[in-house]
Amino acid sequence: VVFAPTDPKIRIKAQAGEKAIVSGGVLLRNLHWQPYKDGIMQTKIEHENIVFDQLFVDSQLQISARYPNFDASASHYNGTAADAISPERAARWKNPAGGYVHALHRHEWGGYHWLIAGKDANGELLLEGGYQNNRRMGMHDRHRFVENIFEELDAPGEWYFDASEKTLYFYPPEGVDLTTARIETPQLRELFVMQGSESNPVTRISVEGVELTHTLRTFMHTCEPLLRSDWTIYRGGAVRMEGAEDCAVKDCYFNAVGGNAVFFSNYNRRNTVSGCRIERAGASGVCFVGDPKAVRSPSFEYNEFVDIRDMDLAPGPIGNNYPSHCLVYDNLMCDLGRTEKQTAGVQISMSRGITVSHNTIYDVPRAGINIGDGTWGGHVIEYNEVFNTVLETGDHGSFNSWGRDRYWHPKRDSMNRRVESRPDLILLDAVEPVVIRNNRFRCDHGWDIDLDDGSSNYHIYDNVCLNGGIKLREGFYRTVENNIMINNSFHPHVWFRNGGDVFKHNIVTAPYFPIRVNDWGKEVDFNFFPDEASLKKAQAAGTDAHSAAGAPEFANPKTGDYRVKKTSGALNVGFRNFDQDNFGVVSADLKSIAKRPPIPELIDLSDRANETEQVFMGMRLKTVTTLGERSAAGLSEISGVRVIEVLPGGEMSGLLQPDDVILSFNNKKIRNIKDLKEARIAARKRVNMIISRNQKEENIVKMY
């Protein structure tokens, strides 16, 4: 349904007390199922020119015939295998044309997709695609799978459509009665489109209270590069607005749409997405993407740059063909990125003044909220609950951003010279600050807040970070104040000289984790550390002259109340309590079904705790402190952490054993439990441990 500028104000709304479903699929009729073999059924399809991209049986999405088979517990793509496209595997396939290869980026920075066009004379697969990531480095050597291959149809729930024979094959799961089942397949990429322009916009159209479902997957159309971020994009969604003003999507249920749920392309003003439930989308939840022609001197790949002599040096955008002053409020988004892995709950690129408020986002393969570039700032990210993120990718955060703007150069030495000689370049694109406030983030596979390459002009305050801490990679003019970092700390990476960064009045519960930081910005001081050793380490690096250390005295950390008591020393260095009761969705129906993040057990880094037996990482542990312990384990010194008990189902279950002694963790020597805690806090997705077992050293690898 396409709305034009000539249409009057229209509300598409479910009748009161009734359920309305808007489907982009077709109901398959006149099906005559017959046995094929091994539990697989077959039927001829009478519909003409039908697309078979997905199959829904009684409203449940089924599985396109794939290798390896679908595994709901698998960490990536519901199952991957290194031999998915091996010559030996492909030799089993008579005609794989029309199949797909899906794979993670080699560095886990998203995903790729290829259409199998057939085989060559040597039996090698002919592949078309691989353009879905803006930093192309090839597919991952392990995390890949194939689908829509007839010979791989061998498990309940799998299906395959033979277009030449017009025959659908299906292996029905237990309990499915094909004589009565409702079987549907999507045919459309989009359901509602508001199509106008800046000079002649669509206005005051709303879609309210309906379920939107059965749209095609769009991964083979995700090819437009977005400046110098890692993203490519498909400009479409179940609802797309372009050239729209004062339009809204309210209280809708986006049920397993194939691509993006809502997409704001180019000119948009004062549009809203609110009260919606977005689940199992093939790509992202809500996307804002402006016109690259509005960007002055743009570059579209990480290694591209514009010479200063050829650069447009005027600040801000050219014209108004981009989203601005739009609102994403009170939405529940989960299980996103079902097919595409370069996705987010909310993605913002080439936009200005977007407010993302009171949303709950979880169970996503990558970031919950992503800002792809510095153009043009002014966004407000507030009161969101974002957790269980970065489940399938690597090197990201629950909030993630880049700022590879006009000042950026792929060679660091060249960029240093640029910004030192021309500091006016820094804020040509990031003209307004981005505010991140009053959110609760938890990332167990990255950082809670990750300001990556070049992200500049941010004000980050009054946030609770439950696991991953705050990372500031090189960039300029970031003020980070009055935040709480549970079981983690501050991660400054490769800062510029005279970067202008401020980090003050924060509570950290671990020492800082700097990487190649020689200049500490404008101010790093008046923070509160967990112990004197962490404070002294920071002071030795030239920061935190007026900071303090001690127990933060949280009101009730077991329930997630991290306000500090009146006796807390954090108050003496300028920390102030803030509201911690209003994260995430606010509407009653969404609150009743939204998950909440797990509240972590507070890790005690004090010297007192180091001396006692403790439970950590799913084990009962003790620091090696006696000659007898050294002798029993055959150690070269009284040092290390002894495993007393491995708790069933814990983090190290199946890897470590009682009486193992942990000697090294990710190349950090482990002398005591405190060392182990600090090393674990700093770890990301891969851990290498050296342990002593039966008086011999062994190497243990753990993937998260």
PDB file of N, CA and C in Angstrom, residues 550-581:
ATOM      1  N   GLY A 550      37.506   2.827  47.423  1.00  0.00           N
ATOM      2  CA  GLY A 550      36.843   2.179  48.545  1.00  0.00           C
ATOM      3  C   GLY A 550      35.612   1.426  48.092  1.00  0.00           C
ATOM      4  N   ALA A 551      34.894   0.864  49.029  1.00  0.00           N
ATOM      5  CA  ALA A 551      33.631   0.209  48.702  1.00  0.00           C
ATOM      6  C   ALA A 551      32.608   1.263  48.298  1.00  0.00           C
ATOM      7  N   PRO A 552      31.933   1.093  47.148  1.00  0.00           N
ATOM      8  CA  PRO A 552      31.002   2.139  46.696  1.00  0.00           C
ATOM      9  C   PRO A 552      29.755   2.249  47.565  1.00  0.00           C
ATOM     10  N   GLU A 553      29.446   1.194  48.327  1.00  0.00           N
ATOM     11  CA  GLU A 553      28.255   1.174  49.195  1.00  0.00           C
ATOM     12  C   GLU A 553      26.968   1.390  48.393  1.00  0.00           C
ATOM     13  N   PHE A 554      26.758   0.512  47.456  1.00  0.00           N
ATOM     14  CA  PHE A 554      25.521   0.542  46.684  1.00  0.00           C
ATOM     15  C   PHE A 554      24.344   0.183  47.588  1.00  0.00           C
ATOM     16  N   ALA A 555      23.186   0.757  47.274  1.00  0.00           N
ATOM     17  CA  ALA A 555      22.000   0.561  48.119  1.00  0.00           C
ATOM     18  C   ALA A 555      21.578  -0.904  48.157  1.00  0.00           C
ATOM     19  N   ASN A 556      21.473  -1.534  46.982  1.00  0.00           N
ATOM     20  CA  ASN A 556      21.074  -2.942  46.936  1.00  0.00           C
ATOM     21  C   ASN A 556      21.544  -3.533  45.609  1.00  0.00           C
ATOM     22  N   PRO A 557      22.820  -3.872  45.495  1.00  0.00           N
ATOM     23  CA  PRO A 557      23.344  -4.340  44.203  1.00  0.00           C
ATOM     24  C   PRO A 557      22.723  -5.645  43.733  1.00  0.00           C
ATOM     25  N   LYS A 558      22.206  -6.474  44.636  1.00  0.00           N
ATOM     26  CA  LYS A 558      21.607  -7.745  44.230  1.00  0.00           C
ATOM     27  C   LYS A 558      20.328  -7.545  43.424  1.00  0.00           C
ATOM     28  N   THR A 559      19.663  -6.426  43.609  1.00  0.00           N
ATOM     29  CA  THR A 559      18.445  -6.128  42.846  1.00  0.00           C
ATOM     30  C   THR A 559      18.682  -5.107  41.744  1.00  0.00           C
ATOM     31  N   GLY A 560      19.930  -4.673  41.588  1.00  0.00           N
ATOM     32  CA  GLY A 560      20.239  -3.700  40.550  1.00  0.00           C
ATOM     33  C   GLY A 560      20.041  -2.264  40.966  1.00  0.00           C
ATOM     34  N   ASP A 561      19.956  -2.003  42.268  1.00  0.00           N
ATOM     35  CA  ASP A 561      19.851  -0.623  42.757  1.00  0.00           C
ATOM     36  C   ASP A 561      21.256  -0.152  43.103  1.00  0.00           C
ATOM     37  N   TYR A 562      21.852   0.615  42.203  1.00  0.00           N
ATOM     38  CA  TYR A 562      23.231   1.056  42.372  1.00  0.00           C
ATOM     39  C   TYR A 562      23.336   2.507  42.830  1.00  0.00           C
ATOM     40  N   ARG A 563      22.258   3.011  43.382  1.00  0.00           N
ATOM     41  CA  ARG A 563      22.408   4.285  44.074  1.00  0.00           C
ATOM     42  C   ARG A 563      23.301   4.058  45.287  1.00  0.00           C
ATOM     43  N   VAL A 564      24.098   5.051  45.624  1.00  0.00           N
ATOM     44  CA  VAL A 564      25.029   4.864  46.741  1.00  0.00           C
ATOM     45  C   VAL A 564      24.442   5.459  48.017  1.00  0.00           C
ATOM     46  N   LYS A 565      24.867   4.901  49.138  1.00  0.00           N
ATOM     47  CA  LYS A 565      24.393   5.373  50.431  1.00  0.00           C
ATOM     48  C   LYS A 565      25.042   6.713  50.773  1.00  0.00           C
ATOM     49  N   LYS A 566      24.470   7.373  51.756  1.00  0.00           N
ATOM     50  CA  LYS A 566      24.973   8.699  52.138  1.00  0.00           C
ATOM     51  C   LYS A 566      26.398   8.654  52.655  1.00  0.00           C
ATOM     52  N   THR A 567      26.837   7.479  53.118  1.00  0.00           N
ATOM     53  CA  THR A 567      28.193   7.350  53.648  1.00  0.00           C
ATOM     54  C   THR A 567      29.217   6.975  52.580  1.00  0.00           C
ATOM     55  N   SER A 568      28.793   6.814  51.335  1.00  0.00           N
ATOM     56  CA  SER A 568      29.700   6.393  50.270  1.00  0.00           C
ATOM     57  C   SER A 568      30.724   7.472  49.951  1.00  0.00           C
ATOM     58  N   GLY A 569      31.972   7.046  49.795  1.00  0.00           N
ATOM     59  CA  GLY A 569      33.027   7.980  49.405  1.00  0.00           C
ATOM     60  C   GLY A 569      32.870   8.496  47.998  1.00  0.00           C
ATOM     61  N   ALA A 570      32.037   7.829  47.184  1.00  0.00           N
ATOM     62  CA  ALA A 570      31.834   8.307  45.813  1.00  0.00           C
ATOM     63  C   ALA A 570      31.218   9.697  45.792  1.00  0.00           C
ATOM     64  N   LEU A 571      30.399   9.998  46.791  1.00  0.00           N
ATOM     65  CA  LEU A 571      29.766  11.321  46.852  1.00  0.00           C
ATOM     66  C   LEU A 571      30.782  12.423  47.079  1.00  0.00           C
ATOM     67  N   ASN A 572      31.894  12.072  47.704  1.00  0.00           N
ATOM     68  CA  ASN A 572      32.912  13.077  48.013  1.00  0.00           C
ATOM     69  C   ASN A 572      33.714  13.501  46.791  1.00  0.00           C
ATOM     70  N   VAL A 573      33.659  12.706  45.704  1.00  0.00           N
ATOM     71  CA  VAL A 573      34.388  13.087  44.494  1.00  0.00           C
ATOM     72  C   VAL A 573      33.428  13.574  43.407  1.00  0.00           C
ATOM     73  N   GLY A 574      32.182  13.858  43.785  1.00  0.00           N
ATOM     74  CA  GLY A 574      31.259  14.505  42.857  1.00  0.00           C
ATOM     75  C   GLY A 574      30.224  13.611  42.230  1.00  0.00           C
ATOM     76  N   PHE A 575      30.247  12.296  42.508  1.00  0.00           N
ATOM     77  CA  PHE A 575      29.187  11.443  41.985  1.00  0.00           C
ATOM     78  C   PHE A 575      27.863  11.826  42.628  1.00  0.00           C
ATOM     79  N   ARG A 576      26.781  11.763  41.847  1.00  0.00           N
ATOM     80  CA  ARG A 576      25.455  12.039  42.378  1.00  0.00           C
ATOM     81  C   ARG A 576      24.514  10.919  41.954  1.00  0.00           C
ATOM     82  N   ASN A 577      23.620  10.552  42.837  1.00  0.00           N
ATOM     83  CA  ASN A 577      22.648   9.507  42.524  1.00  0.00           C
ATOM     84  C   ASN A 577      21.675   9.965  41.438  1.00  0.00           C
ATOM     85  N   PHE A 578      21.188   9.007  40.660  1.00  0.00           N
ATOM     86  CA  PHE A 578      20.204   9.311  39.621  1.00  0.00           C
ATOM     87  C   PHE A 578      19.161   8.193  39.582  1.00  0.00           C
ATOM     88  N   ASP A 579      18.038   8.472  38.957  1.00  0.00           N
ATOM     89  CA  ASP A 579      16.911   7.542  38.895  1.00  0.00           C
ATOM     90  C   ASP A 579      17.311   6.270  38.160  1.00  0.00           C
ATOM     91  N   GLN A 580      16.997   5.118  38.759  1.00  0.00           N
ATOM     92  CA  GLN A 580      17.321   3.829  38.146  1.00  0.00           C
ATOM     93  C   GLN A 580      16.096   2.924  38.065  1.00  0.00           C
ATOM     94  N   ASP A 581      14.933   3.517  37.984  1.00  0.00           N
ATOM     95  CA  ASP A 581      13.692   2.746  37.974  1.00  0.00           C
ATOM     96  C   ASP A 581      12.928   2.830  36.662  1.00  0.00           C
TER      97      ASP A 581
END
